[in-house]
Every structure is written in structure tokens, then in C-alpha cells.
Coordinates of C-alpha atoms in Angstrom, one line a residue:
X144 CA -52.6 -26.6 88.2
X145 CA -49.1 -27.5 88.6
X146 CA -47.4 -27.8 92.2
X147 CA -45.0 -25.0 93.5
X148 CA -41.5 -27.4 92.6
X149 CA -43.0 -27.4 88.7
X150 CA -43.8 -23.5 88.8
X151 CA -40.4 -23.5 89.9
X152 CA -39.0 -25.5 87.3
X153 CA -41.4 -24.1 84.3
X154 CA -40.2 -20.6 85.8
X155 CA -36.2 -21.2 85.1
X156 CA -36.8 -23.5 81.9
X157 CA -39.5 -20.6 80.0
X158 CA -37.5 -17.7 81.4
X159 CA -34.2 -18.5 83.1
X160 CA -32.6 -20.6 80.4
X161 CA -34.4 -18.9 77.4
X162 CA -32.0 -17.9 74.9
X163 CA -34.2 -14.5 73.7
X164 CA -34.7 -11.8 75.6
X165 CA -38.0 -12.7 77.7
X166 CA -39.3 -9.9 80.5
X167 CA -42.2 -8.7 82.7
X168 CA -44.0 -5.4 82.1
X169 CA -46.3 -3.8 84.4
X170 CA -48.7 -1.4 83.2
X171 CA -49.4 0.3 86.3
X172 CA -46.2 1.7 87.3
X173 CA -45.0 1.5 83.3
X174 CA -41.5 -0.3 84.1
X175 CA -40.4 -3.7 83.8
X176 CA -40.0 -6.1 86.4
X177 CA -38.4 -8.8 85.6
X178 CA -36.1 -9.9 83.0
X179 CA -33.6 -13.5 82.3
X180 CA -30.1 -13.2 81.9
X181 CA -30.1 -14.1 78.7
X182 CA -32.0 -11.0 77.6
X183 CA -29.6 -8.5 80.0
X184 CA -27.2 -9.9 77.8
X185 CA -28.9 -9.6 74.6
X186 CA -29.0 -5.5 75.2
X187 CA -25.9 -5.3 76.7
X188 CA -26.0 -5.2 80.5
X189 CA -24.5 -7.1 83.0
X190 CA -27.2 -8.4 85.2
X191 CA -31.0 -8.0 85.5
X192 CA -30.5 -5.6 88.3
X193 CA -28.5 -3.4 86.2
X194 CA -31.3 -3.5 83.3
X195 CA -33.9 -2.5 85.8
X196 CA -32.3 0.3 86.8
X197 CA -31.7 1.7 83.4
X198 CA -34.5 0.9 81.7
X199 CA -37.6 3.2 82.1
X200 CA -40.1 2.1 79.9
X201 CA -39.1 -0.2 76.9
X202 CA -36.0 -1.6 75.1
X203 CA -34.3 1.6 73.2
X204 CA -35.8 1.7 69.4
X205 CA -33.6 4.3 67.7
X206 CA -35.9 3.6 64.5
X207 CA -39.1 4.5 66.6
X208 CA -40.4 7.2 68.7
X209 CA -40.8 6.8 72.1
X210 CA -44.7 7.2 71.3
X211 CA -44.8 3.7 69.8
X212 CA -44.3 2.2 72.9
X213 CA -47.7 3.4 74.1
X214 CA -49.1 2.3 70.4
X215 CA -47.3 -1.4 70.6
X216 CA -49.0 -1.5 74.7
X217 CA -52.5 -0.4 73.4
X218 CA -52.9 -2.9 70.0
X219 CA -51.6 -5.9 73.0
X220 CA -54.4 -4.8 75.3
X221 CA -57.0 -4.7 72.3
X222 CA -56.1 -8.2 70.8
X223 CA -54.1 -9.9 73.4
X224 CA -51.0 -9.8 71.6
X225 CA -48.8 -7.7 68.7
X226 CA -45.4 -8.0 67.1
X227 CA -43.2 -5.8 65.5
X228 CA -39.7 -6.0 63.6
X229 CA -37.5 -2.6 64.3
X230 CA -34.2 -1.7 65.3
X231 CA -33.1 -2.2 68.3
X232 CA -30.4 -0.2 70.4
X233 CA -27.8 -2.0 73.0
X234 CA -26.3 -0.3 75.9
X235 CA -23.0 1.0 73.7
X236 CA -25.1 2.1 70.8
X237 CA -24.8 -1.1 68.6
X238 CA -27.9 -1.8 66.6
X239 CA -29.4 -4.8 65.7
X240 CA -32.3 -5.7 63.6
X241 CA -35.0 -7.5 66.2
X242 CA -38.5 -8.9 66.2
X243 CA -40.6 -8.0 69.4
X244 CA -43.4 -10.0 70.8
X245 CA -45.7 -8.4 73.4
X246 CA -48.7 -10.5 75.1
X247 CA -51.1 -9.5 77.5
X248 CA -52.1 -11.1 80.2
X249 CA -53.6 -9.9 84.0
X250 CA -53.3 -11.7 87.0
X251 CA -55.4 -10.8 90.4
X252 CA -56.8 -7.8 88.3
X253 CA -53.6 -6.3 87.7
X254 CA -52.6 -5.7 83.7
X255 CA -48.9 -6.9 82.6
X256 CA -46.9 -7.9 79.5
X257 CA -44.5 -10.7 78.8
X258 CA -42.3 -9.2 76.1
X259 CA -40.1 -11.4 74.2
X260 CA -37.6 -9.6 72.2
X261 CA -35.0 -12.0 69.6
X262 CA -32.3 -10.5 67.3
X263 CA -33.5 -11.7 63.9
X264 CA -31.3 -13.5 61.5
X265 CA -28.2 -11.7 59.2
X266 CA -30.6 -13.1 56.4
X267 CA -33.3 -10.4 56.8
X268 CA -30.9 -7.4 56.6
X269 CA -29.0 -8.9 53.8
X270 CA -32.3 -9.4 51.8
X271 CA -33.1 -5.5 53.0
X272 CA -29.7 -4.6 51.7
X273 CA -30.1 -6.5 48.1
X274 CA -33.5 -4.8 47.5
X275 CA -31.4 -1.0 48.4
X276 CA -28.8 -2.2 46.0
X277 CA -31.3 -3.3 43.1
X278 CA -32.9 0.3 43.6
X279 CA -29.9 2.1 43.0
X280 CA -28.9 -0.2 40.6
X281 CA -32.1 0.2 38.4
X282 CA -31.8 4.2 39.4
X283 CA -28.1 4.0 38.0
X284 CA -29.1 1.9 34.8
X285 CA -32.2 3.5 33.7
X286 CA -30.8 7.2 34.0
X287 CA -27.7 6.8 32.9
X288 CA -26.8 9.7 29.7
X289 CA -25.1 6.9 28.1
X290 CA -26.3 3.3 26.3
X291 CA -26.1 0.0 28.3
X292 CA -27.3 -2.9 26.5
X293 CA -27.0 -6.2 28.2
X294 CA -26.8 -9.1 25.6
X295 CA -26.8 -13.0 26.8
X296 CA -24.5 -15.5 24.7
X297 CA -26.3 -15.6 22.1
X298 CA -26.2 -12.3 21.5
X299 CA -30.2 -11.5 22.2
X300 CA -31.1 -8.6 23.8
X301 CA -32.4 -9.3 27.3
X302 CA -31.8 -5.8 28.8
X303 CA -31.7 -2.1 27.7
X304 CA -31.6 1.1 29.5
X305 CA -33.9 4.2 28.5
X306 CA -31.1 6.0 27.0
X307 CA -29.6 3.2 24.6
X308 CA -33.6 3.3 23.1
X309 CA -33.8 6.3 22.3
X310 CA -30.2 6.6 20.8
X311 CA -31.3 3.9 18.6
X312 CA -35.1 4.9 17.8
X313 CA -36.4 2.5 19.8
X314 CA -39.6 2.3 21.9
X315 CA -39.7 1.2 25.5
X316 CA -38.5 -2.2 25.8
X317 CA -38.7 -2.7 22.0
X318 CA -35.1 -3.8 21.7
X319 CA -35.8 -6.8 24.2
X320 CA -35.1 -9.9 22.7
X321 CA -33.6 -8.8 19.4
X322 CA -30.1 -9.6 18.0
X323 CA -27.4 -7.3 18.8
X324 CA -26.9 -7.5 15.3
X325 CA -30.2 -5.1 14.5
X326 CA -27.9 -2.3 16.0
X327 CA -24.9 -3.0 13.6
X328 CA -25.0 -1.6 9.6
X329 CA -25.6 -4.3 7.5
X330 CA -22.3 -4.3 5.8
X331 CA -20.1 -5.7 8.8
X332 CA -22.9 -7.6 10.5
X333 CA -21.5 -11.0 9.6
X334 CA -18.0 -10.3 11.1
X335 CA -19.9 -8.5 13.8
X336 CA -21.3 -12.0 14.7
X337 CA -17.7 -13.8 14.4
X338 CA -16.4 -11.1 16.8
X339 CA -19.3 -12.0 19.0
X340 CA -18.2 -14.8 19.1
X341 CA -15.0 -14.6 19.6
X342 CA -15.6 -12.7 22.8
X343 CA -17.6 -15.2 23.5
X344 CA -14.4 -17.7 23.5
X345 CA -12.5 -15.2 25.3
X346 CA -14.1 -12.3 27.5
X347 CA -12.6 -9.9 28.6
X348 CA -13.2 -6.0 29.8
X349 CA -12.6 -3.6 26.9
X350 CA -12.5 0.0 27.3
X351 CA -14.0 2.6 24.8
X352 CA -11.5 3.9 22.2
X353 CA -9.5 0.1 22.3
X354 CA -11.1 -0.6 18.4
X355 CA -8.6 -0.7 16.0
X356 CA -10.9 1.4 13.3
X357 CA -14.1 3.7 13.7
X358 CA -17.3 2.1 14.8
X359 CA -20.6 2.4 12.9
X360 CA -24.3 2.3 14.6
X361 CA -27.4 1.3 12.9
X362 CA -30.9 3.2 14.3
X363 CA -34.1 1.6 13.4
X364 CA -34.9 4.1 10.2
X365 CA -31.5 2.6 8.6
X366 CA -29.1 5.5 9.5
X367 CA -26.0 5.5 10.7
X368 CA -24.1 6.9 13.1
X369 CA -20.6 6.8 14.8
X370 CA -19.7 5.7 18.3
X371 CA -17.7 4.4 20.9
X372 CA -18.2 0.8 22.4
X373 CA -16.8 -0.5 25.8
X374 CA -17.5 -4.1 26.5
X375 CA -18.0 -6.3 30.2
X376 CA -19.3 -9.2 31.0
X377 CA -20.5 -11.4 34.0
X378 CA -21.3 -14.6 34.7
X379 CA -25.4 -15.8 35.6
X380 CA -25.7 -19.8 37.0
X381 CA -22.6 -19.8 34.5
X382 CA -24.2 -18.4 32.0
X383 CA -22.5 -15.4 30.2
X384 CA -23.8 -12.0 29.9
X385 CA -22.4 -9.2 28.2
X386 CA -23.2 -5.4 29.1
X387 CA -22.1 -3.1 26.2
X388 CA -21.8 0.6 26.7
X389 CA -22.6 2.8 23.9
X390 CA -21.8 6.2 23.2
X391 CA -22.8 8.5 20.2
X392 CA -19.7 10.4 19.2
X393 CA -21.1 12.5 16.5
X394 CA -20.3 15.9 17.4
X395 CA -16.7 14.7 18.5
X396 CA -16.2 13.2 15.2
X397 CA -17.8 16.9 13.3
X398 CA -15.4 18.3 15.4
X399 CA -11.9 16.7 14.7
X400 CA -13.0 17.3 10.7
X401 CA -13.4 20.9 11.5
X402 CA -9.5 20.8 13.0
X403 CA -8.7 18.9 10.0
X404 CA -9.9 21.5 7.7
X405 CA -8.7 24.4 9.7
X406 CA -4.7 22.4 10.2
X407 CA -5.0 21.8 6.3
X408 CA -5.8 25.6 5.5
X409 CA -2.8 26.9 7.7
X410 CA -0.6 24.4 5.8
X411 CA -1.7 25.6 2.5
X412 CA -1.4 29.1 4.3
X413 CA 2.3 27.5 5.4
X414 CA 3.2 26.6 1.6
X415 CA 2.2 29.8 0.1
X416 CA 4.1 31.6 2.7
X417 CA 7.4 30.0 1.9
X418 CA 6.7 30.0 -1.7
X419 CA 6.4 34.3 -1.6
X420 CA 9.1 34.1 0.7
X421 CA 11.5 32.1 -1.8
X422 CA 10.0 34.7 -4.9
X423 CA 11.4 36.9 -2.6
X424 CA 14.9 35.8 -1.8
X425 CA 15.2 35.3 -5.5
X426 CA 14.2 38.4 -6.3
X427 CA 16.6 39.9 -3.8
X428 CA 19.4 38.3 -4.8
X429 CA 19.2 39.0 -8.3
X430 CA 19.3 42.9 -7.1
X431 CA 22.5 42.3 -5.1
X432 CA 24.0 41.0 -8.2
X433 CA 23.5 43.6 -10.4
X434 CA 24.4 46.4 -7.3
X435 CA 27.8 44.4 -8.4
X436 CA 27.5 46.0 -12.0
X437 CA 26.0 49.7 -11.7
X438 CA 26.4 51.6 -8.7
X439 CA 23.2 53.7 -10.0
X440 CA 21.2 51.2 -9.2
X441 CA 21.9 51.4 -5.3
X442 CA 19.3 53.4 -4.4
X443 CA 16.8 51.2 -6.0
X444 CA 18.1 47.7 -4.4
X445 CA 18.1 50.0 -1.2
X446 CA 14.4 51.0 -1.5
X447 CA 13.7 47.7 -2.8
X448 CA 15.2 45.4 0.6
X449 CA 13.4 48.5 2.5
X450 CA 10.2 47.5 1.1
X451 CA 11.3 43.9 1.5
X452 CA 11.6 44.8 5.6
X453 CA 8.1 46.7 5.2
X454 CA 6.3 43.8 3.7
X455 CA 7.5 41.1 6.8
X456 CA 6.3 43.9 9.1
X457 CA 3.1 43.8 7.1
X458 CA 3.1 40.1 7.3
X459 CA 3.6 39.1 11.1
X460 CA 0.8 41.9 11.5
X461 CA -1.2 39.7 8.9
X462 CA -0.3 36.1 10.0
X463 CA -1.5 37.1 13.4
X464 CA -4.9 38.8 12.4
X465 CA -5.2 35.7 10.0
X466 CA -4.6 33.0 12.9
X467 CA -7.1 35.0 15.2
X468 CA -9.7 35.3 13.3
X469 CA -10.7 31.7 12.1
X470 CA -9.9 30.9 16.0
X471 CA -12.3 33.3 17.4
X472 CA -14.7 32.4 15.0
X473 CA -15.0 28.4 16.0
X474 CA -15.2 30.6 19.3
X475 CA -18.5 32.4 18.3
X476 CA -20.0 29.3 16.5
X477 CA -19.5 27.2 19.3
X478 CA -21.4 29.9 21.9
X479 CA -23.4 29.9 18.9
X480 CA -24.6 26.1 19.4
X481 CA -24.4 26.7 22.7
X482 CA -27.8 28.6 22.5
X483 CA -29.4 25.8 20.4
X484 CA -30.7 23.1 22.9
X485 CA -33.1 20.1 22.3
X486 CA -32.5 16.8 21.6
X487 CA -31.6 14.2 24.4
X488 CA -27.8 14.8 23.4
X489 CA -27.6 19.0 24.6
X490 CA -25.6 17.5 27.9
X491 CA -22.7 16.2 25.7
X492 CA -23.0 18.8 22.7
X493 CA -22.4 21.3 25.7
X494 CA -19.4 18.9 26.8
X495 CA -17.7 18.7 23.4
X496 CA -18.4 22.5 22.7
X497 CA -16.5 23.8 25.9
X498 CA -13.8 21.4 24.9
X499 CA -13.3 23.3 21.7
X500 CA -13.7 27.0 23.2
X501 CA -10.9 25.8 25.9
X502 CA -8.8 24.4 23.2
X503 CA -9.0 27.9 21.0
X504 CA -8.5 29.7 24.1
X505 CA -5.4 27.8 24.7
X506 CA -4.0 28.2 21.1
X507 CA -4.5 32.3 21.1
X508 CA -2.8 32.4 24.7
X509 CA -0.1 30.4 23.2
X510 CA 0.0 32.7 19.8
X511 CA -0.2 36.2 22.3
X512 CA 3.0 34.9 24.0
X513 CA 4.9 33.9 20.9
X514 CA 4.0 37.9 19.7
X515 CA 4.8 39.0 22.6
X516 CA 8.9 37.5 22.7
X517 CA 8.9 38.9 19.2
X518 CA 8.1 42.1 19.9
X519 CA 10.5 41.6 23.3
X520 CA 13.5 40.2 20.9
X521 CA 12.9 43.0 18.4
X522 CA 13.1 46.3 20.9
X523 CA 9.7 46.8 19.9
X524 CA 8.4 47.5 24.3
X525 CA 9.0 50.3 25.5
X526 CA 8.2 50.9 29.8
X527 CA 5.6 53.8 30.4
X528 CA 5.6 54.9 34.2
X529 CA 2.3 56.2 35.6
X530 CA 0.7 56.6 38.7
X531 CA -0.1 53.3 39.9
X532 CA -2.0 52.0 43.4
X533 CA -0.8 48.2 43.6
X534 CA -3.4 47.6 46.1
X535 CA -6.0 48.1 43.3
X536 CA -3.7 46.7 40.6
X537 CA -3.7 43.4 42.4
X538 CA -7.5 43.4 43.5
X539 CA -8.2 43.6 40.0
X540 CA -5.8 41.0 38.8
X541 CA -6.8 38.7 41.4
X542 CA -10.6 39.3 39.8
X543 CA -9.2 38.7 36.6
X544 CA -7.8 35.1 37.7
X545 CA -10.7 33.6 39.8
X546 CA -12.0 31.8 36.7
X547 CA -8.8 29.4 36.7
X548 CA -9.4 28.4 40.1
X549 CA -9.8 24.9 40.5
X550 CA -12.0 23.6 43.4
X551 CA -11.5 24.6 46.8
X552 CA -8.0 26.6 45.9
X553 CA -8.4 30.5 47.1
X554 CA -6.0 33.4 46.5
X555 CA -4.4 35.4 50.0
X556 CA -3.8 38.7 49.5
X557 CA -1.0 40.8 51.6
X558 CA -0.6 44.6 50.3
X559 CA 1.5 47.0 52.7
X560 CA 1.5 49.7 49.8
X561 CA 0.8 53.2 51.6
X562 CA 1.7 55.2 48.6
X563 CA 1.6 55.3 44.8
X564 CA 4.5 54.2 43.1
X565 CA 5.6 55.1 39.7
X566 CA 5.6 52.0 37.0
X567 CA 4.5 50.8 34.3
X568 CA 0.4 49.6 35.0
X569 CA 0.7 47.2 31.7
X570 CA 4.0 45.3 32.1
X571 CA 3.2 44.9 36.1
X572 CA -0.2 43.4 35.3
X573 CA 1.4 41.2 33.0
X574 CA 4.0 40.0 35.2
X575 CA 1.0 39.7 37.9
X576 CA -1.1 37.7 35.3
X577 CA 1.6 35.4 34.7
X578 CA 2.8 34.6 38.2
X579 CA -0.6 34.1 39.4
X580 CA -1.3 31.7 36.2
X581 CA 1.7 29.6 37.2
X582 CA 0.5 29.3 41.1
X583 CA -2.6 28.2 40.3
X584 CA -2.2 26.2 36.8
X585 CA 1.3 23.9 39.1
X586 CA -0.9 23.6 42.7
X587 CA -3.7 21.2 43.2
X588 CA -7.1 21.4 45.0
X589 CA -8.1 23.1 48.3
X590 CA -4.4 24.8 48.3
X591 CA -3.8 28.4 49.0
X592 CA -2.0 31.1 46.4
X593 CA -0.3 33.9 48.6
X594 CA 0.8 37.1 46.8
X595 CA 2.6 39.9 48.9
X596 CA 3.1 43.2 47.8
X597 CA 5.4 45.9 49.8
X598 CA 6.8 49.0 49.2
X599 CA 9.7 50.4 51.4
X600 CA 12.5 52.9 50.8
X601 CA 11.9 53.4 46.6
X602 CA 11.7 49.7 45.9
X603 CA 8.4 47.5 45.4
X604 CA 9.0 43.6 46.5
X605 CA 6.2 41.4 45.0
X606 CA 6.4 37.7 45.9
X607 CA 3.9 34.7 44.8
X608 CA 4.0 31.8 47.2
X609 CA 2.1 28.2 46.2
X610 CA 1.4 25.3 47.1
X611 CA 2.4 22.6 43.9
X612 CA 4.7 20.5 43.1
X613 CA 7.7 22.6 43.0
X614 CA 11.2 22.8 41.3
X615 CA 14.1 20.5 41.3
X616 CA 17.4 22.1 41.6
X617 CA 18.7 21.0 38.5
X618 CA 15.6 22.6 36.8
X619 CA 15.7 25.8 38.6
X620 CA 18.9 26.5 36.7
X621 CA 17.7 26.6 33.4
X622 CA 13.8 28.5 34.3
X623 CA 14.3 31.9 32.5
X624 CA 15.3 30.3 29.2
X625 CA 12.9 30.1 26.7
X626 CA 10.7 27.0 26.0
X627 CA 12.4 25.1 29.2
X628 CA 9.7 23.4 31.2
X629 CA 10.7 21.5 34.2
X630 CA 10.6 17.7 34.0
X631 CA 7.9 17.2 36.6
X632 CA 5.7 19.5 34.6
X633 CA 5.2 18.2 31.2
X634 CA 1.9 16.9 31.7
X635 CA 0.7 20.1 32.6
X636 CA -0.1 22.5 29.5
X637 CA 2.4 25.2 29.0
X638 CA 5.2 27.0 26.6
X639 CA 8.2 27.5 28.5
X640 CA 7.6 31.2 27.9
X641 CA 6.0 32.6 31.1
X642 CA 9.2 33.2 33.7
X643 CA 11.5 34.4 30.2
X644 CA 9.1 37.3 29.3
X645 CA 8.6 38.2 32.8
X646 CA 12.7 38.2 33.1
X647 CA 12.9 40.6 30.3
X648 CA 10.1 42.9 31.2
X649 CA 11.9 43.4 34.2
X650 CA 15.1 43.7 32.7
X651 CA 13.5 46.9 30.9
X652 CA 12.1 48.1 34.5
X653 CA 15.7 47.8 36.1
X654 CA 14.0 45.4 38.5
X655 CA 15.7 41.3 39.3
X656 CA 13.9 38.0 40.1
X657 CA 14.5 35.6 42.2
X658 CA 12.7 31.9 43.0
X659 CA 12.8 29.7 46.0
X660 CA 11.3 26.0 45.2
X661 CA 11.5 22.7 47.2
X662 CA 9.8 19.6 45.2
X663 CA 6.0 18.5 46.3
X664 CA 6.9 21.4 48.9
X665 CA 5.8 24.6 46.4
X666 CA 7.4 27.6 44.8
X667 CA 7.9 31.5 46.0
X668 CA 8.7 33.6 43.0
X669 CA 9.9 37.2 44.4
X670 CA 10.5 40.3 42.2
X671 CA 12.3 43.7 43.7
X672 CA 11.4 46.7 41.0
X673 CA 13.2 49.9 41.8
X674 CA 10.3 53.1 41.4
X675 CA 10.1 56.4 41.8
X676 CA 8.2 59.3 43.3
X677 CA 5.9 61.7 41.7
X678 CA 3.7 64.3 42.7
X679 CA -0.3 63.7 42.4
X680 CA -0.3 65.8 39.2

């Protein structure tokens, strides 16, 4: 047995100086006792005496419950001694990853623990960290909805999601290593190898759509399909790899040809059109000339320019019915499709098909305001006051609107309407519609469209405040003209049209506008419509 001077000097060297946390644990009164400055440190307090105090029963384990404790005490009991790695709390929160060491021991017949705890190394929560990033790497790679194929320099397959094997008819990890060149149509695999290649030379991140020509993809039954190709690499121990993305553009492709065929029929449309039209004139003009010669023949030239006027009438009705209706029939067929799933492909056939139901939507909006300044520009409107409750007239249009909403923008509604008014329901909606459009179609995300409505002393004032981008002054000079669209606008999709017809339907209602507009500040558009009183019946 060592002296009292070595207990002394074993005492500082084990416990003192130690560079770990190293303290006492009795298990009768269920507190520590003792602890070396090192490990006051180590969990953030000053001095042993301040440890003691706040310390109840064990070093805080955010990761564990408190019941542990108990479970860590009994297994040291049982077999003398236990270890854990956990997180471990400091005084200010901080946590740190930590490997703790109890060891029972008893002296005079009373139970203790010397428990040793040691912050463990930036090397075990790195490898923790890789093995969360190679989870949600393989979670990101295997179920992606588009083909990854990772090739090494010499072009063999060495990886391939789930997706890219079943886009080319492959079975699970059938592709692995085989040639790229497997997945490339015969006819251009040679110079598919020399382009290899050439990347190869010169990598370099490609993005899809960068191909000078269309792209052709070989399955394993021999057919052949269309798609798009981005290229990255990286570099292994120096090695190069190359990841290829891979998507199958079929149903994009099917769909430009259908715009091709539909834009080539309205130009043959176009050419028969002017052709009547020029069969037309020349007929006209050889009945002016002989008006010249025989004054009998008046009435018939007369009758036949009046049937001339007839047939345009007759036309425009035409034209439009004829635009409409192949429009809304790529409309039905696409719904049509829509109600067809299977395949692995349904996500992007669903993609592409509400691209081409926005796109016809787009075109008849654009084709309903075109009709709609003709039939302004040829004193074809006429106003028809009725009875109208704006309070219901702009709950409803409001309604009609929430579908343009983008995320997180809402509409603010401020009526102070007490009575009816006297307008027209169909030209206010209108004007309603296309105010609202504007707010929401020119403001971004999470912003806030206010429309107020008030009626005082025989006149209704409607104003639309937003949120967007807002006017220039320069710009705000030329709005009400047709097809002017302000110059921080022409990315956004629009005719130029909106604010004109709204100027001349209100021109017709005897009512003005008026717009207030500061750039990136937003836009108030106010209206002030003259109405008058009627009786309920």
C-alpha cells in the first residue's frame, strides 16, 4: 500500500491534472462528490464547487432520458463497469459528442462510481455525417423521376439509378458494366464514341437542350426514342467520372408536331383567306367600273358591296368559331389523356399536358380580347343598366380569380356599398376581371391585392391597390394605348390590351380612370362611374 505523500501525489496526477472529465459518484445520496478542474471545464463551469452545486444527478444527455442514468448505474453495478457514446450538454447548451466510462467500486461498504467522461474526436461525427449524406444521396439517386447514369473514362457503366433502367428496358443492375454506347442507335455510335472522347479531353458541365441537333435513345428491344441529355463530371483518386442525366422527351416532341400541324393549317387557312379576299376586291372593282358606264346598274353594285359587308360580318363570326374550335379541342384531348394513367412516365405526361391546356387557354384569352376591341372600335357595345349589388358583384369576381393566385398572395376586400346602384353587371365584371388579373398576374408571392369599392353621393369609386413592380413615369403616359406594355413588363405574358378596353368601356359608362404607380413600390388603379337610382321594381 502506498504512503499518505504517494496517495497524495497519485490523487493530483489521476484526477487533478487529467485532461478528461474524471469525477466521484455516490450512490447513496445519488450526487457527485468530487470532480477535477479539467472536467468543470469540459461542461462549462467555472470551478468544481460550481459543478456540485448544479449538478443533481449526471452530466446533462440531451440525446437520453433521464431514466438512462439509472440503466448506465445498474449495468456498472452488475459487471463492474459500462461505457456509452451520447451527446453531451455543456452549461450554455453547446453539445458535443462524448464517450462516458462508469466503474464501480465500494470502499468501507459504501457503493460509488468514478465516471470519466472525454469529448470524442471531430472524426466520429464527420464519419456519422458521411453515412447521413450517402443516405440521402442513394435516397436522391435511386428515386429520382429522371435517368442518372454514371459512366467512368472509359465510358463503362459503373452506376445506374432505378429510373434510367426502366427508361431503357433494363433489369436491375443490368446496365452495370456495359458501354454507354448500348444506349446510343447504332447509326451515330461511332461518333458517339469520338464525342466521348472528346469530353473526355475537355470536361465540362453541359446543360440539357445545349445539343446542336435532336438526340436519339436506343432501349434494349432496338427502339428508339427521343431525349434530352445534360452532362457532369467529377474526379475519383483522379480518375474521371461522368454522370449523364437523361430525360425522355416523347410527349414534348408529339406535342410541338401537333403546334406544327395546327400553325400550318391556320396558314393555309391565312392563304385562302387572302386569296377570297383578292377574288373579292377584283370582283368589286370591276363593278365600280362599269357603275362608270350605266347608271342602271347602281342598284346591283349597291346590293352587291352590301353583300360584300355581309360576307366579312359572316367571316370574323367564322374565323373566330374556326380558331376556337381546334383550340378547345387540343383542350378536351389533353383532359382526355389526362384520365389515361399507367406507365412510369404519367408524372411528366401530366406536366407536358397542363403545359398545353395553359398555352390554349392563353391563346383564346388573347383571341377574346382582340374580338372584344373590334366589337369596341366598331360601336358594336352597347351599356345595359340593371340593378346591381357590388358587394356580391365583387364576392363573385374575387371567386372567379382565386385560381390565378400564386402562393401565399390573398385578395382584401373593402365594400362600403349600402345601396344598389344602377350599371351595367357585364362591363363592370369585366373591368373587375381585368384589374384583378393585372394585380395578381404584375405582384409576386405572399403579397396582398386590395380592391375597394364605395358608393357616395351618385358616384361608385372602385380602386385596385398591389403590390408588384409598378410603373415608370415615362410608361404611365402611354398605358391606355393599345398593345403598350411597360418596359419592366415584357417578360410577363400579356397584350397591351387590358387598361385600353377598360378606358373605353368606361368611356361608354361616362365614368374616368385614373392610376397611381411608384416602381418595385406597386400600382393603385382607381375608377369613379357616375350611377343612378332606381326603384326596387
Amino acid at each position: 500500500m502506498p504512503n499518505d505523500p504517494f496517495k497524495s501525489a497519485l490523487n493530483d496526477i489521476l484526477i487533478n491534472q487529467a485532461e478528461e472529465f474524471i469525477g466521484i459518484y455516490d450512490d447513496a445520496t445519488a450526487r457527485f462528490t468530487r470532480v477535477n478542474p479539467a472536467g468543470a471545464h469540459l461542461l462549462g463551469y467555472a470551478s468544481e464547487a460550481a459543478f456540485l452545486e448544479a449538478i443533481d444527478y449526471a452530466p446533462r444527455l440531451p440525446a437520453l432520458p433521464p431514466e438512462y442514468w439509472a440503466t448506465l448505474l445498474s449495468e456498472a453495478r452488475q459487471g463492474g463497469r459500462t461505457e456509452v457514446e451520447a451527446d453531451i450538454s455543456r452549461q450554455n447548451g453547446e453539445v458535443f459528442w462524448g464517450r462516458l466510462q462508469l466503474t464501480h467500486f465500494e470502499v468501507e461498504g459504501c457503493s460509488s462510481f468514478l465516471v470519466r467522461l472525454s469529448e470524442q474526436e471531430r472524426l466520429h461525427q464527420a464519419e456519422r455525417e458521411l453515412a447521413h449524406s450517402e443516405r440521402r444521396f442513394e435516397a436522391v439517386f435511386s428515386n429520382a423521376t429522371i435517368g442518372i447514369i454514371v459512366c467512368d473514362r472509359q465510358g463503362s457503366i459503373i452506376s445506374a439509378n432505378r429510373h434510367s433502367q426502366q427508361l431503357f428496358g433494363y433489369a436491375d443492375n443490368e446496365l452495370v458494366g456495359q458501354k454507354i454506347e448500348v444506349l446510343v442507335p447504332n447509326a451515330i455510335g461511332r461518333q458517339h464514341q469520338k464525342l466521348r472522347e472528346s469530353f473526355n479531353a475537355h470536361p465540362s458541365v453541359r446543360a440539357m437542350g445545349q445539343h446542336s441537333g435532336d438526340l436519339q435513345a436506343q432501349r434494349k428491344d432496338g427502339s428508339v426514342f427521343p431525349v434530352e441529355v445534360s452532362l457532369s463530371y467529377f474526379y475519383e483518386e483522379q480518375d474521371l467520372y461522368v454522370v449523364s442525366y437523361i430525360l425522355d422527351i416523347t410527349f414534348k416532341k408529339n406535342a410541338e408536331q401537333a403546334l406544327i400541324n395546327e400553325r400550318q393549317r391556320v396558314e393555309r387557312l391565312n392563304t385562302e383567306l387572302e386569296q377570297k379576299v383578292a377574288d373579292r376586291t377584283h370582283a368589286l372593282l370591276n363593278t365600280l367600273e362599269q357603275l362608270e358606264q350605266r347608271s342602271e346598274e347602281l342598284t346591283i353594285a349597291l346590293a352587291a358591296e352590301q353583300e360584300l359587308g355581309e360576307l366579312k360580318s359572316r367571316f370574323v363570326s367564322m374565323a373566330s368559331h374556326e380558331f376556337r374550335t381546334p383550340l378547345t379541342a387540343v383542350l378536351t384531348s389533353a383532359t382526355l389523356i389526362e384520365k389515361y394513367p399507367g406507365g412510369d412516365q404519367q408524372d411528366k405526361r401530366l406536366k407536358h399536358l397542363q403545359r398545353i391546356r395553359s398555352s390554349v387557354n392563353h391563346l383564346n384569352d388573347i383571341l377574346e380580347e382582340f374580338l372584344s376591341v373590334g366589337k369596341i372600335e366598331e360601336g358594336k357595345i352597347e351599356t345595359r343598366p340593371a340593378r346591381l349589388d357590388m358587394a356580391v358583384l365583387l364576392a363573385d369576381t374575387v371567386t372567379d380569380v382565386q385560381g390565378m393566385l400564386k402562393a401565399g398572395q390573398s385578395i382584401d376586400k373593402q365594400v362600403s356599398c349600402r345601396e344598389h346602384v344602377w350599371l351595367d353587371p357585364s362591363l363592370m365584371r369585366k373591368i373587375l376581371v381585368n384589374l384583378l388579373s393585372n394585380a395578381i398576374k404584375y405582384s409576386g408571392e405572399n403579397s396582398v391585392v386590395t380592391v375597394r369599392a364605395e358608393c357616395s353621393q351618385g358616384q361608385l369609386i372602385l380602386s385596385v391597390q398591389d403590390q408588384g413592380v409598378g410603373i415608370s413615369a415615362d410608361d404611365q403616359e402611354h398605358l391606355f394605348e393599345r398593345f403598350f406594355r411597360a418596359r419592366n413588363v415584357t417578360n410577363i405574358p400579356g397584350t397591351g390590351l387590358g387598361l385600353y378596353i377598360i378606358a373605353k368601356y368606361l368611356e361608354l359608362m361616362r365614368g374616368t380612370i385614373s392610376l397611381e404607380s411608384q416602381l418595385q413600390e406597386g400600382t393603385t388603379v382607381t375608377i369613379t362611374i357616375p350611377y343612378d337610382h332606381h326603384s326596387a321594381d
